[in-house]
Coordinates of C-alpha atoms in Angstrom, one line a residue:
M1 CA 3.0 -30.5 -10.0
N2 CA 2.6 -27.9 -7.9
T3 CA -0.3 -27.8 -5.9
D4 CA -1.1 -24.2 -5.2
I5 CA -1.3 -23.7 -9.0
E6 CA -3.9 -26.8 -9.8
D7 CA -5.7 -25.3 -7.0
F8 CA -5.9 -21.9 -9.0
I9 CA -6.6 -23.5 -12.1
N10 CA -9.2 -26.1 -11.1
T11 CA -10.8 -22.7 -9.1
K12 CA -10.5 -20.1 -12.2
N13 CA -12.4 -23.3 -13.9
K14 CA -15.4 -23.4 -11.6
M15 CA -16.0 -19.4 -11.5
G16 CA -18.9 -18.0 -12.7
P17 CA -19.1 -15.5 -15.9
D18 CA -18.5 -12.5 -14.0
D19 CA -15.4 -13.5 -12.2
Y20 CA -12.3 -13.0 -15.3
N21 CA -14.5 -11.3 -17.7
N22 CA -16.3 -14.4 -19.1
F23 CA -16.7 -13.8 -22.9
D24 CA -14.6 -14.3 -26.4
V25 CA -13.2 -11.3 -27.4
Y26 CA -13.2 -12.7 -31.3
K27 CA -16.7 -13.4 -31.2
W28 CA -17.3 -9.2 -31.0
D29 CA -17.0 -6.8 -34.1
V30 CA -13.8 -5.8 -33.4
K31 CA -13.6 -3.9 -36.6
G32 CA -16.8 -2.2 -35.2
I33 CA -14.8 -1.4 -32.0
K34 CA -11.7 -0.2 -33.8
K35 CA -13.6 2.7 -34.8
I36 CA -15.1 3.4 -31.4
F37 CA -11.0 3.6 -30.3
E38 CA -10.5 6.3 -33.6
N39 CA -13.2 8.4 -32.8
L40 CA -12.0 8.7 -29.1
L41 CA -8.5 9.1 -30.1
I42 CA -9.5 12.2 -32.3
M43 CA -11.5 13.7 -29.3
L44 CA -8.2 13.4 -27.2
K45 CA -6.5 15.0 -30.2
E46 CA -8.7 17.9 -30.0
N47 CA -8.9 17.9 -26.7
N48 CA -4.7 18.2 -26.3
E49 CA -4.7 21.5 -23.7
F50 CA -5.9 18.8 -21.0
L51 CA -3.6 15.8 -21.4
N52 CA -1.5 17.3 -18.9
V53 CA -1.7 14.3 -16.4
S54 CA -3.5 10.8 -16.9
D55 CA -6.1 11.2 -14.5
N56 CA -7.2 14.9 -14.6
N57 CA -10.8 15.1 -13.9
I58 CA -11.9 17.7 -16.8
L59 CA -10.7 15.5 -18.9
Y60 CA -11.9 12.3 -18.2
K61 CA -15.7 14.5 -17.8
K62 CA -15.3 15.1 -21.2
F63 CA -14.4 11.4 -22.2
E64 CA -17.0 9.4 -20.4
P65 CA -20.1 10.8 -22.4
E66 CA -18.0 10.8 -25.5
L67 CA -17.9 7.1 -24.9
N68 CA -21.1 6.4 -24.1
K69 CA -21.8 8.1 -27.5
Q70 CA -19.5 6.3 -29.6
M71 CA -20.5 2.8 -28.2
R72 CA -24.6 3.8 -28.7
K73 CA -23.5 5.2 -32.2
S74 CA -21.8 1.6 -32.9
K75 CA -24.9 -0.8 -32.0
I76 CA -22.7 -3.8 -31.0
Q77 CA -25.2 -4.8 -28.0
G78 CA -23.9 -5.8 -25.0
L79 CA -20.7 -3.4 -25.4
R80 CA -19.3 -2.9 -22.2
K81 CA -15.8 -1.3 -20.6
S82 CA -14.4 -4.7 -20.1
I83 CA -14.7 -5.8 -23.3
L84 CA -12.9 -2.9 -24.7
L85 CA -10.4 -3.3 -22.7
N86 CA -9.8 -7.0 -23.7
V87 CA -10.0 -5.5 -27.3
L88 CA -7.0 -3.5 -26.7
N89 CA -5.1 -6.0 -24.1
N90 CA -5.7 -9.3 -26.7
V91 CA -6.3 -8.2 -30.4
L92 CA -5.4 -4.4 -30.9
T93 CA -2.3 -2.9 -30.7
I94 CA -1.0 0.9 -30.9
N95 CA 0.6 0.0 -34.5
D96 CA -3.1 -0.7 -35.5
F97 CA -3.9 2.9 -35.5
N98 CA -3.1 5.6 -37.5
E99 CA 0.5 7.5 -36.9
D100 CA -1.1 11.2 -36.2
L101 CA -3.3 9.2 -33.5
R102 CA -1.0 6.8 -31.0
D103 CA 0.5 10.1 -29.0
N104 CA -2.8 9.4 -26.9
F105 CA -2.9 5.3 -27.0
K106 CA -1.7 5.4 -23.7
I107 CA -4.2 8.3 -22.1
M108 CA -6.8 6.4 -23.9
K109 CA -6.5 3.0 -22.2
L110 CA -5.6 4.8 -18.8
L111 CA -8.9 6.8 -18.8
L112 CA -10.9 3.4 -19.8
R113 CA -10.0 1.8 -16.5
K114 CA -12.4 0.6 -14.6
K115 CA -11.7 1.8 -10.7
P116 CA -9.6 4.7 -11.9
M117 CA -8.5 5.5 -8.2
R118 CA -6.9 2.3 -7.2
N119 CA -3.8 3.2 -9.2
I120 CA -3.9 7.3 -7.7
S121 CA -1.3 6.4 -4.5
G122 CA 1.5 5.5 -7.4
I123 CA 1.1 1.9 -6.1
T124 CA -1.2 -0.9 -6.8
S125 CA -2.1 -3.2 -3.2
I126 CA -3.0 -6.5 -3.4
T127 CA -4.6 -7.7 -0.3
V128 CA -3.7 -11.4 0.9
I129 CA -5.0 -13.6 3.3
T130 CA -2.9 -16.4 5.5
A131 CA -4.8 -19.6 6.4
P132 CA -6.8 -20.1 9.6
F133 CA -5.0 -23.5 10.6
P134 CA -1.4 -23.0 9.2
D135 CA -0.1 -26.7 8.6
G136 CA -2.3 -28.0 11.1
Q137 CA -1.9 -25.3 13.8
K138 CA -4.9 -24.9 15.9
F139 CA -5.0 -21.4 16.0
S140 CA -4.0 -18.1 14.0
C141 CA -3.8 -16.1 17.1
K142 CA -3.6 -17.4 20.2
H143 CA -5.1 -14.5 21.9
N144 CA -8.7 -14.0 22.7
C145 CA -9.5 -9.8 22.3
Y146 CA -13.0 -9.3 23.6
Y147 CA -13.7 -7.5 20.4
C148 CA -12.1 -10.3 18.1
P149 CA -14.4 -12.2 16.2
N150 CA -13.9 -15.8 15.9
E151 CA -15.5 -17.3 13.4
P152 CA -15.5 -21.1 13.4
A153 CA -16.8 -23.5 10.9
H154 CA -20.5 -23.2 9.9
E155 CA -23.2 -23.6 6.5
G156 CA -23.1 -19.9 5.9
N157 CA -18.9 -20.1 5.0
G158 CA -19.1 -23.5 3.8
W159 CA -17.6 -25.2 7.0
Q160 CA -14.3 -23.5 6.6
A161 CA -13.6 -21.8 9.6
Q162 CA -11.6 -18.2 9.3
P163 CA -8.5 -16.7 10.3
R164 CA -9.1 -14.8 13.8
S165 CA -10.4 -11.4 13.7
Y166 CA -11.2 -11.3 10.0
L167 CA -15.2 -12.5 8.6
F168 CA -16.2 -14.3 5.6
H169 CA -18.0 -12.3 4.2
E170 CA -15.0 -9.4 3.8
P171 CA -14.3 -9.2 0.2
A172 CA -10.6 -9.9 0.4
V173 CA -11.4 -12.9 2.8
L174 CA -14.3 -14.0 0.3
R175 CA -11.4 -14.3 -2.4
A176 CA -9.0 -15.7 0.0
N177 CA -11.4 -18.7 0.8
Q178 CA -12.2 -19.2 -3.1
H179 CA -8.6 -20.0 -3.5
K180 CA -8.6 -21.8 -0.1
F181 CA -5.7 -19.2 1.5
Y182 CA -3.3 -20.4 -0.9
A183 CA -1.0 -17.0 -1.5
I184 CA -0.4 -17.7 -5.4
G185 CA -4.3 -18.2 -6.0
Q186 CA -5.2 -15.1 -4.3
M187 CA -2.1 -13.0 -6.3
L188 CA -3.1 -14.1 -9.6
N189 CA -6.7 -13.5 -9.2
R190 CA -6.2 -9.5 -8.0
M191 CA -3.5 -9.3 -11.2
D192 CA -6.3 -10.5 -13.5
T193 CA -8.8 -8.5 -12.2
Y194 CA -6.1 -5.9 -12.0
F195 CA -4.9 -6.5 -15.6
S196 CA -8.4 -6.7 -17.4
N197 CA -9.5 -3.1 -15.9
G198 CA -7.0 -2.1 -17.7
H199 CA -4.4 -1.2 -14.3
V200 CA -0.8 -1.0 -14.9
I201 CA 0.2 -4.6 -13.3
D202 CA 4.3 -3.4 -12.1
K203 CA 4.5 -1.7 -8.7
L204 CA 2.6 -4.1 -6.4
E205 CA 2.7 -3.7 -2.6
I206 CA 1.3 -6.8 -0.5
I207 CA -0.4 -6.6 2.5
V208 CA -0.5 -9.8 4.4
E209 CA -3.1 -10.0 6.9
G210 CA -5.3 -13.2 9.3
G211 CA -4.5 -13.9 12.4
T212 CA -1.4 -12.8 14.3
Y213 CA 1.5 -12.8 11.7
T214 CA 4.4 -13.5 14.4
E215 CA 2.3 -16.3 15.9
Y216 CA 2.4 -18.8 12.3
P217 CA 4.7 -21.5 12.0
V218 CA 8.1 -20.3 10.5
D219 CA 8.1 -23.0 7.3
Y220 CA 4.5 -21.8 6.9
L221 CA 5.3 -18.4 6.1
E222 CA 8.4 -18.7 4.1
R223 CA 6.1 -21.1 1.7
Y224 CA 4.3 -18.1 1.4
H225 CA 6.2 -15.4 1.1
R226 CA 8.1 -17.9 -1.8
D227 CA 5.0 -17.9 -3.6
L228 CA 4.0 -14.1 -3.6
F229 CA 6.9 -13.9 -5.6
Y230 CA 6.8 -17.0 -7.3
A231 CA 2.9 -15.8 -8.6
A232 CA 4.5 -12.1 -9.6
N233 CA 7.2 -13.3 -11.6
I234 CA 5.0 -15.9 -13.6
Y235 CA 2.4 -14.1 -13.9
F236 CA 2.9 -12.9 -17.9
D237 CA 4.4 -16.3 -18.4
L238 CA 1.2 -17.9 -17.3
R239 CA -0.6 -15.6 -19.8
K240 CA 1.7 -16.5 -22.9
V241 CA 0.9 -19.9 -22.2
Y242 CA -2.8 -19.8 -22.3
N243 CA -3.2 -17.6 -25.3
N244 CA -6.7 -17.3 -24.5
Y245 CA -5.8 -16.8 -20.6
D246 CA -9.0 -13.9 -20.7
N247 CA -11.3 -17.0 -22.1
C248 CA -10.1 -20.2 -20.1
L249 CA -13.2 -20.7 -18.7
N250 CA -15.0 -21.5 -21.8
E251 CA -12.2 -24.4 -22.0
K252 CA -11.2 -26.7 -20.2
L253 CA -7.6 -26.2 -19.4
D254 CA -4.9 -28.9 -19.7
L255 CA -2.9 -29.2 -16.5
E256 CA 0.1 -30.4 -18.8
L257 CA 0.2 -27.0 -20.1
L258 CA 1.5 -25.9 -16.5
S259 CA 4.5 -27.8 -17.8
N260 CA 5.8 -25.1 -19.4
I261 CA 5.6 -22.6 -16.2
R262 CA 8.4 -23.8 -14.2
Q263 CA 8.4 -24.6 -10.4
P264 CA 8.7 -22.3 -7.2
L265 CA 12.0 -22.0 -6.0
S266 CA 13.4 -20.7 -3.0
V267 CA 12.4 -17.6 -1.3
E268 CA 15.7 -16.4 -1.8
E269 CA 15.9 -17.1 -5.6
E270 CA 12.2 -16.0 -6.2
I271 CA 13.3 -12.4 -4.5
K272 CA 16.2 -12.1 -6.9
I273 CA 14.4 -12.8 -9.9
N274 CA 12.0 -10.4 -9.0
K275 CA 14.2 -7.8 -9.0
T276 CA 14.1 -8.1 -12.8
A277 CA 10.8 -9.2 -13.3
K278 CA 7.6 -7.8 -15.2
V279 CA 5.4 -7.3 -11.9
H280 CA 7.4 -6.0 -9.4
I281 CA 6.9 -6.2 -5.7
I282 CA 7.7 -3.2 -4.3
G283 CA 7.0 -3.4 -0.6
I284 CA 5.3 -6.4 1.8
C285 CA 3.6 -5.5 4.7
I286 CA 2.7 -7.6 7.6
E287 CA 0.4 -7.7 10.8
T288 CA 1.3 -8.4 13.6
R289 CA 1.1 -7.4 18.0
P290 CA 3.1 -4.7 19.9
D291 CA 4.2 -7.5 22.0
A292 CA 4.8 -10.4 19.6
L293 CA 8.4 -9.0 18.2
D294 CA 12.0 -9.7 18.5
D295 CA 15.2 -9.9 16.7
E296 CA 14.5 -13.5 14.9
W297 CA 11.6 -11.8 13.9
L298 CA 13.4 -8.6 12.8
W299 CA 16.0 -10.8 10.7
R300 CA 12.8 -12.6 9.0
F301 CA 11.3 -9.8 8.1
R302 CA 14.2 -8.8 5.9
R303 CA 15.0 -12.1 4.5
W304 CA 11.2 -12.3 3.7
G305 CA 11.0 -8.5 1.5
V306 CA 8.9 -7.1 4.5
T307 CA 9.1 -3.1 4.6
R308 CA 6.0 -2.3 6.9
V309 CA 4.7 -3.3 9.9
Q310 CA 0.9 -2.9 11.0
L311 CA 0.1 -2.7 14.3
G312 CA -2.7 -3.6 16.4
A313 CA -3.0 -0.7 18.7
Q314 CA -6.6 0.1 19.5
H315 CA -6.3 2.5 22.3
V316 CA -3.5 3.7 24.6
D317 CA -5.4 3.6 27.8
N318 CA -4.7 1.3 29.6
K319 CA -7.5 0.5 31.7
I320 CA -9.5 0.2 28.3
L321 CA -7.0 -2.2 27.4
K322 CA -7.4 -4.5 29.7
K323 CA -10.9 -4.3 29.3
I324 CA -11.1 -5.7 26.0
N325 CA -8.6 -8.6 27.0
R326 CA -5.7 -6.7 24.7
G327 CA -3.0 -8.5 26.5
H328 CA -0.5 -5.8 26.3
N329 CA -0.4 -2.3 27.2
V330 CA 0.7 1.2 25.8
E331 CA 4.1 0.9 27.1
Q332 CA 4.7 -2.2 25.0
L333 CA 3.3 -0.1 22.0
L334 CA 6.3 2.5 22.6
W335 CA 8.7 0.3 23.0
A336 CA 7.6 -1.6 19.9
M337 CA 7.3 1.8 17.7
K338 CA 10.9 2.7 19.0
Y339 CA 12.6 -0.8 18.1
L340 CA 10.9 -1.0 14.4
K341 CA 11.5 2.8 13.6
D342 CA 15.2 2.0 14.5
N343 CA 15.3 -0.6 12.3
C344 CA 14.3 1.3 9.3
F345 CA 10.4 -0.2 9.2
K346 CA 7.6 2.0 8.0
I347 CA 5.1 1.2 10.7
D348 CA 0.9 1.6 10.6
I349 CA -1.2 1.4 13.9
H350 CA -4.7 0.3 13.7
I351 CA -7.0 2.4 16.3
M352 CA -10.8 1.9 17.9
P353 CA -12.8 4.5 18.8
D354 CA -16.0 3.6 20.4
L355 CA -14.9 0.5 22.2
P356 CA -16.0 -0.5 25.8
D357 CA -15.7 2.4 28.5
A358 CA -14.6 4.7 26.1
S359 CA -16.2 8.5 25.5
P360 CA -16.0 10.7 23.0
E361 CA -13.7 13.4 24.9
I362 CA -11.1 9.5 25.5
D363 CA -11.1 8.7 22.3
K364 CA -10.2 12.5 21.2
A365 CA -7.5 12.1 23.7
M366 CA -6.7 9.4 22.0
F367 CA -5.8 10.9 18.8
D368 CA -4.1 13.5 20.5
Y369 CA -1.5 11.1 22.4
V370 CA -1.2 9.3 18.9
Y371 CA -0.4 11.8 17.3
N372 CA 2.6 13.7 19.8
I373 CA 3.7 10.3 21.4
V374 CA 3.0 7.0 19.1
C375 CA 3.8 9.2 16.2
P376 CA 2.8 6.1 13.5
D377 CA 3.8 6.9 10.0
Q378 CA 0.0 5.5 9.1
M379 CA -2.8 4.8 10.9
K380 CA -6.4 2.8 10.3
V381 CA -9.0 4.3 12.1
Y382 CA -11.3 1.3 13.1
P383 CA -14.6 2.1 15.5
C384 CA -15.4 -0.4 17.2
Q385 CA -18.7 -2.9 15.6
T386 CA -20.6 -5.6 17.3
V387 CA -20.3 -8.5 15.4
P388 CA -20.9 -12.4 16.1
W389 CA -18.6 -14.5 17.8
T390 CA -17.1 -11.7 19.8
V391 CA -17.5 -11.3 23.9
I392 CA -18.5 -8.0 23.5
K393 CA -21.8 -9.2 21.1
K394 CA -22.4 -11.0 24.5
W395 CA -22.2 -7.7 27.1
Y396 CA -24.2 -6.2 23.9
E397 CA -27.0 -8.4 24.1
A398 CA -27.1 -8.3 27.9
G399 CA -27.0 -4.3 28.1
K400 CA -23.8 -3.9 29.8
Y401 CA -21.8 -2.0 26.7
V402 CA -24.1 0.5 24.6
P403 CA -21.9 1.8 21.6
Y404 CA -22.1 5.9 21.8
F405 CA -22.8 5.2 18.6
D406 CA -25.9 3.9 19.4
K407 CA -27.0 6.6 21.5
D408 CA -25.9 9.1 19.1
P409 CA -24.8 8.9 15.4
Q410 CA -23.0 12.6 15.6
L411 CA -20.8 11.8 18.3
L412 CA -18.9 9.2 16.7
I413 CA -18.9 11.1 13.5
D414 CA -17.2 14.1 15.8
V415 CA -14.4 11.6 17.0
V416 CA -13.7 10.3 13.3
R417 CA -13.8 14.1 11.8
Y418 CA -11.7 14.7 14.7
S419 CA -9.4 12.6 14.0
M420 CA -8.9 13.4 10.6
E421 CA -8.8 17.1 10.9
T422 CA -5.7 17.0 13.7
C423 CA -4.2 14.5 11.7
P424 CA -0.3 15.8 10.8
K425 CA 0.8 16.3 7.3
W426 CA 3.5 13.0 8.1
V427 CA 0.5 10.6 8.9
R428 CA -1.4 8.8 6.4
L429 CA -5.3 7.8 7.0
P430 CA -5.5 4.8 4.4
R431 CA -8.4 3.4 6.2
V432 CA -11.2 4.9 8.2
I433 CA -13.7 2.5 9.0
R434 CA -13.5 -1.0 8.3
D435 CA -14.8 -3.0 4.9
I436 CA -16.5 -5.3 7.3
P437 CA -20.4 -5.9 5.2
C438 CA -22.9 -3.8 8.0
S439 CA -26.0 -5.6 6.6
V440 CA -24.5 -9.0 7.3
Y441 CA -22.7 -8.7 10.6
V442 CA -22.7 -5.6 12.5
E443 CA -25.7 -5.6 15.3
G444 CA -24.3 -2.3 17.3
G445 CA -22.0 0.7 16.8
N446 CA -21.1 1.8 13.4
D447 CA -23.1 0.8 10.8
I448 CA -22.0 3.6 8.3
A449 CA -19.4 2.3 5.8
N450 CA -19.4 5.4 3.5
M451 CA -18.7 7.6 7.1
R452 CA -15.0 8.7 5.8
Q453 CA -17.1 10.1 3.1
M454 CA -19.6 11.7 5.1
V455 CA -16.9 13.7 7.0
D456 CA -14.9 14.3 3.7
K457 CA -17.7 16.4 2.9
L458 CA -18.4 17.6 6.1
L459 CA -15.2 19.2 6.0
D460 CA -15.5 20.4 2.3
S461 CA -18.6 22.3 3.4
D462 CA -16.6 24.2 6.4
N463 CA -13.7 25.2 4.1
V464 CA -11.5 23.0 6.2
Y465 CA -9.0 20.5 4.9
S466 CA -7.2 17.5 6.4
N467 CA -3.2 17.5 6.4
D468 CA -3.4 13.7 6.2
I469 CA -1.3 12.3 3.4
R470 CA -4.3 10.7 1.2
A471 CA -6.0 13.1 1.4
R472 CA -3.4 15.7 -0.2
E473 CA -2.3 13.1 -3.2
I474 CA -1.8 14.9 -6.4
G475 CA -3.3 12.0 -8.0
R476 CA -6.5 13.5 -5.8
H477 CA -5.6 17.0 -7.1
S478 CA -5.3 17.4 -10.7
K479 CA -5.4 20.9 -11.3
Y480 CA -1.8 21.7 -9.4
Y481 CA 0.0 19.4 -11.8
N482 CA 0.4 22.4 -14.0
K483 CA 1.2 25.3 -10.8
P484 CA 4.6 25.6 -9.2
A485 CA 5.8 23.5 -6.3
K486 CA 8.2 23.4 -3.7
Y487 CA 10.4 21.1 -1.3
C488 CA 9.8 21.3 2.2
T489 CA 11.4 19.7 5.2
M490 CA 9.6 18.7 8.5
Q491 CA 11.3 18.0 11.5
Y492 CA 10.2 16.1 14.2
Y493 CA 11.1 14.2 17.6
A494 CA 9.6 11.0 17.8
N495 CA 10.1 7.5 19.5
E496 CA 13.3 8.7 20.9
G497 CA 15.0 9.8 17.7
T498 CA 14.5 12.4 14.8
D499 CA 12.3 12.1 12.0
Y500 CA 12.6 13.8 8.9
F501 CA 9.6 14.0 6.6
I502 CA 10.7 15.7 3.0
S503 CA 8.4 16.7 0.9
Y504 CA 7.3 17.8 -2.6
E505 CA 3.9 19.7 -2.4
S506 CA 2.1 22.7 -3.8
Y507 CA 3.2 26.1 -2.4
D508 CA 0.0 26.2 -0.7
E509 CA 0.3 22.4 0.9
R510 CA -3.0 21.1 -0.6
A511 CA -1.5 18.8 -3.1
L512 CA 1.8 16.2 -2.3
F513 CA 3.7 15.1 -4.7
G514 CA 6.2 12.7 -3.1
F515 CA 7.8 12.7 0.2
I516 CA 10.6 10.8 1.9
R517 CA 10.7 9.3 5.4
L518 CA 14.4 9.6 6.8
R519 CA 15.3 8.8 10.7
I520 CA 18.3 9.8 13.0
V521 CA 18.7 7.6 15.2
E522 CA 19.8 8.7 19.2
E523 CA 23.6 6.9 19.5
K524 CA 22.8 6.5 23.2
N525 CA 19.3 5.5 23.2
N526 CA 19.2 2.8 19.8
M527 CA 17.7 -0.4 19.4
T528 CA 19.2 -1.0 16.0
K529 CA 20.1 -4.8 15.7
F530 CA 20.9 -4.3 12.0
E531 CA 24.7 -3.9 11.9
I532 CA 25.0 -2.2 8.8
L533 CA 22.1 0.3 10.0
K534 CA 24.6 1.9 12.8
K535 CA 25.6 5.6 12.7
R536 CA 23.7 6.0 9.3
G537 CA 21.0 8.3 8.3
L538 CA 17.5 5.7 7.5
I539 CA 15.3 6.4 5.0
R540 CA 12.7 4.1 5.9
E541 CA 9.9 5.0 3.0
L542 CA 10.0 7.1 -0.4
H543 CA 7.0 7.1 -2.1
V544 CA 6.1 9.4 -5.2
Y545 CA 2.1 10.0 -6.0
G546 CA 0.1 9.7 -8.9
D547 CA -0.8 7.0 -11.3
T548 CA 1.3 3.9 -11.5
T549 CA 3.8 3.9 -14.1
A550 CA 6.2 1.0 -14.6
V551 CA 9.8 0.5 -13.2
S552 CA 12.3 2.4 -15.9
S553 CA 9.7 3.9 -17.6
F554 CA 8.2 7.5 -18.3
D555 CA 4.8 9.0 -18.6
K556 CA 5.0 12.4 -19.7
H557 CA 1.3 12.7 -18.6
G558 CA 2.1 11.8 -14.9
C559 CA 4.8 12.4 -12.3
Q560 CA 6.0 9.3 -11.4
H561 CA 9.7 9.3 -12.7
T562 CA 10.0 12.9 -13.6
G563 CA 13.0 13.7 -10.7
I564 CA 10.9 13.9 -8.0
G565 CA 12.2 10.8 -6.1
S566 CA 15.8 11.9 -7.0
G567 CA 15.1 15.5 -5.4
L568 CA 13.8 14.0 -2.3
L569 CA 16.6 11.1 -2.4
A570 CA 19.9 14.2 -3.0
R571 CA 18.3 16.1 -0.1
A572 CA 17.5 13.0 2.5
E573 CA 21.3 12.4 1.9
K574 CA 21.8 15.8 2.3
K575 CA 20.6 16.5 5.8
T576 CA 22.2 12.6 7.3
M577 CA 25.4 14.7 6.1
E578 CA 24.3 17.6 8.1
N579 CA 24.0 15.3 11.1
G580 CA 27.3 14.5 11.0
L581 CA 26.7 10.2 9.4
Y582 CA 29.2 9.0 6.9
G583 CA 26.2 6.7 4.9
I584 CA 22.1 6.5 4.3
V585 CA 20.6 3.3 4.4
V586 CA 17.2 2.4 2.4
I587 CA 14.7 -0.4 3.2
S588 CA 13.6 -1.1 -0.4
G589 CA 11.2 -3.2 -1.5
E590 CA 12.9 -6.0 -4.2
G591 CA 11.3 -4.7 -7.0
V592 CA 13.0 -1.2 -7.0
K593 CA 16.4 -2.3 -6.0
E594 CA 17.9 -1.1 -9.0
Y595 CA 16.9 2.3 -8.9
Y596 CA 18.4 2.5 -5.6
E597 CA 21.6 0.7 -7.4
K598 CA 21.4 3.4 -10.3
K599 CA 21.8 6.2 -7.6
G600 CA 24.9 4.8 -6.3
Y601 CA 23.8 2.5 -3.7
K602 CA 24.6 -1.3 -3.3
E603 CA 22.8 -3.5 -1.7
I604 CA 23.8 -4.9 1.7
D605 CA 21.8 -7.4 4.4
T606 CA 19.0 -6.6 2.4
F607 CA 19.0 -3.1 2.8
M608 CA 20.6 -0.5 0.3
I609 CA 23.5 1.2 1.4
K610 CA 25.3 4.5 0.1
D611 CA 28.3 6.1 1.8
F612 CA 29.6 9.5 1.6
W613 CA 33.0 11.0 0.9
F614 CA 34.6 12.3 4.0
F615 CA 34.9 15.8 3.4
E616 CA 31.8 15.7 1.6
V617 CA 30.5 15.0 5.3
W618 CA 32.3 17.5 7.0
F619 CA 31.4 20.4 4.6
Y620 CA 27.7 19.7 4.8
Y621 CA 28.2 19.1 9.1
L622 CA 29.8 22.7 9.2
K623 CA 27.9 24.6 7.3
K624 CA 25.0 23.3 9.3
N625 CA 26.4 24.2 12.8
Y626 CA 28.9 27.3 12.0
S627 CA 29.6 30.3 10.5
N628 CA 31.2 30.7 7.2
S629 CA 34.4 31.9 9.2
C630 CA 34.4 29.0 11.0
I631 CA 34.1 26.9 8.4
L632 CA 36.9 28.5 5.8
I633 CA 39.5 28.1 9.5
I634 CA 38.4 24.4 10.2
S635 CA 38.8 24.2 6.5
S636 CA 42.1 25.3 6.3
I637 CA 43.3 23.5 8.9
I638 CA 42.0 19.8 7.8
L639 CA 43.9 21.0 4.4
I640 CA 47.3 21.7 5.9
I641 CA 46.7 18.4 8.2
I642 CA 46.1 16.4 4.8
L643 CA 49.0 18.3 3.1
Y644 CA 51.3 17.7 5.6
L645 CA 50.4 13.9 5.8
I646 CA 50.7 13.4 2.2

């Protein structure tokens, strides 16, 4: 019997009443609830002009009051959204409603979702945390950065030490502790939550955090990745085995039922299964240090499905890096950036303003350097916070370190604003401010958990817009869905290579529908370690925004699977040929490789590859680099040579 599964089920039996919608849907007035749905569907039919997108703000503002009105009118005690969603998921189907109302059934489910912004970026993210002592190893990170917490076992965390840099009461860490850091339990927990809240469980991006990934035992990590794919592959099988899965707390589960769930296979076999599974893993992101990479790790990354790497950069001033005992310098960061990009990986970095010896001026200069020299794809802005179990806490208590936030919070607000206001169009800021419970842990430094929202409002009031990708995602600007858009290509030199950011966006550049990242590696300085990548264009990311649409499906109200991705891909292929390269490579998540196969790509060494026809490459290369008359002359010469050889 698989221990991870057993532990998950046993833990699930002990959870509280709010954890998996702990109620029996059959105890509710299903007939009365169906009447609520019918009235909501009629309302949606009457407001058909607002059904252009699934998360349209106008429609949502109309829907919410009507929903509350219908729930009050039903007089069903204790009714709430989660119950309505469970009835839709477990009792009623689209066929239970009149045919003239069925067109808006999916829209109604989407509007009923709790936390609808979760799917707005086109994917569903799940964060999992690795163990503090993997396979008995005595550390999860062998370094001692002075700002980084090293929480020991104590009564407040159930006598369970935490992975380095993570704190027990952080939301993802709490879930990890609840499931004893097993990957399967954490995965099923998050998928349950998304499912019960009405979200699409299909395109998953898994973010693996906890300690320094590349300092964990290899065998442990291989099992961990296997279990990530296994959990995704068997999720709906598990729901099928337990007919009343969402109500499993009200009865004792018989572990013998698990005999109907197959055991995990090898990581390669689970990855292969995931290509055609109901729940697709479209990307895996791991977290490590710039000085903890080598060729063997690159091979493991690809073998285990890793597509994105988070690097802890923290700062670009070597004096500050030395002060905090970081253990690497900015030169190693720049090496790691080029190393990963030349091998087709997407890259996030973590940056920390307000570290010891920093000032607002130094930190603003740091962001300039990051945007112009480091050139990450994504950046998390995590101002330094003084928390327990750190060296800087001792400095803080002794008066040796005073954050400039403590002197004047506006100083840090201005720095954070600067990072958002000067952000290039091709950089995404997925997080600004770390999700640390301030009232529990923060003793010095930033204690404004919603600083990003504060800065957003300041920018809006000054009629200033951030170019950050996240701020421009189409799901946050639904009024642009019906407005014309255009393809744009931005070329920039980064990390000794040429990067292209090809996007589809509104004419005023406020709303972004999707983008592709293409890299052309310089032949003389390339650090490419995979033979298949050499002399080819590298597609490091293809992303279409809007509400998550299941792979191979179509949503007339959204923008995924409507041809935007194909248009971006075609432009990247053309740009590659203009650079005289005869092929292109995609670092694809396992769950979407079939998409590329339909576009003429084939899988070689975990990458998706497409080769171009010789004459096609020459045509685009000559067209870009020479005049039309030269193209005609050169083409004629080539044709004469071919005819002669024939």
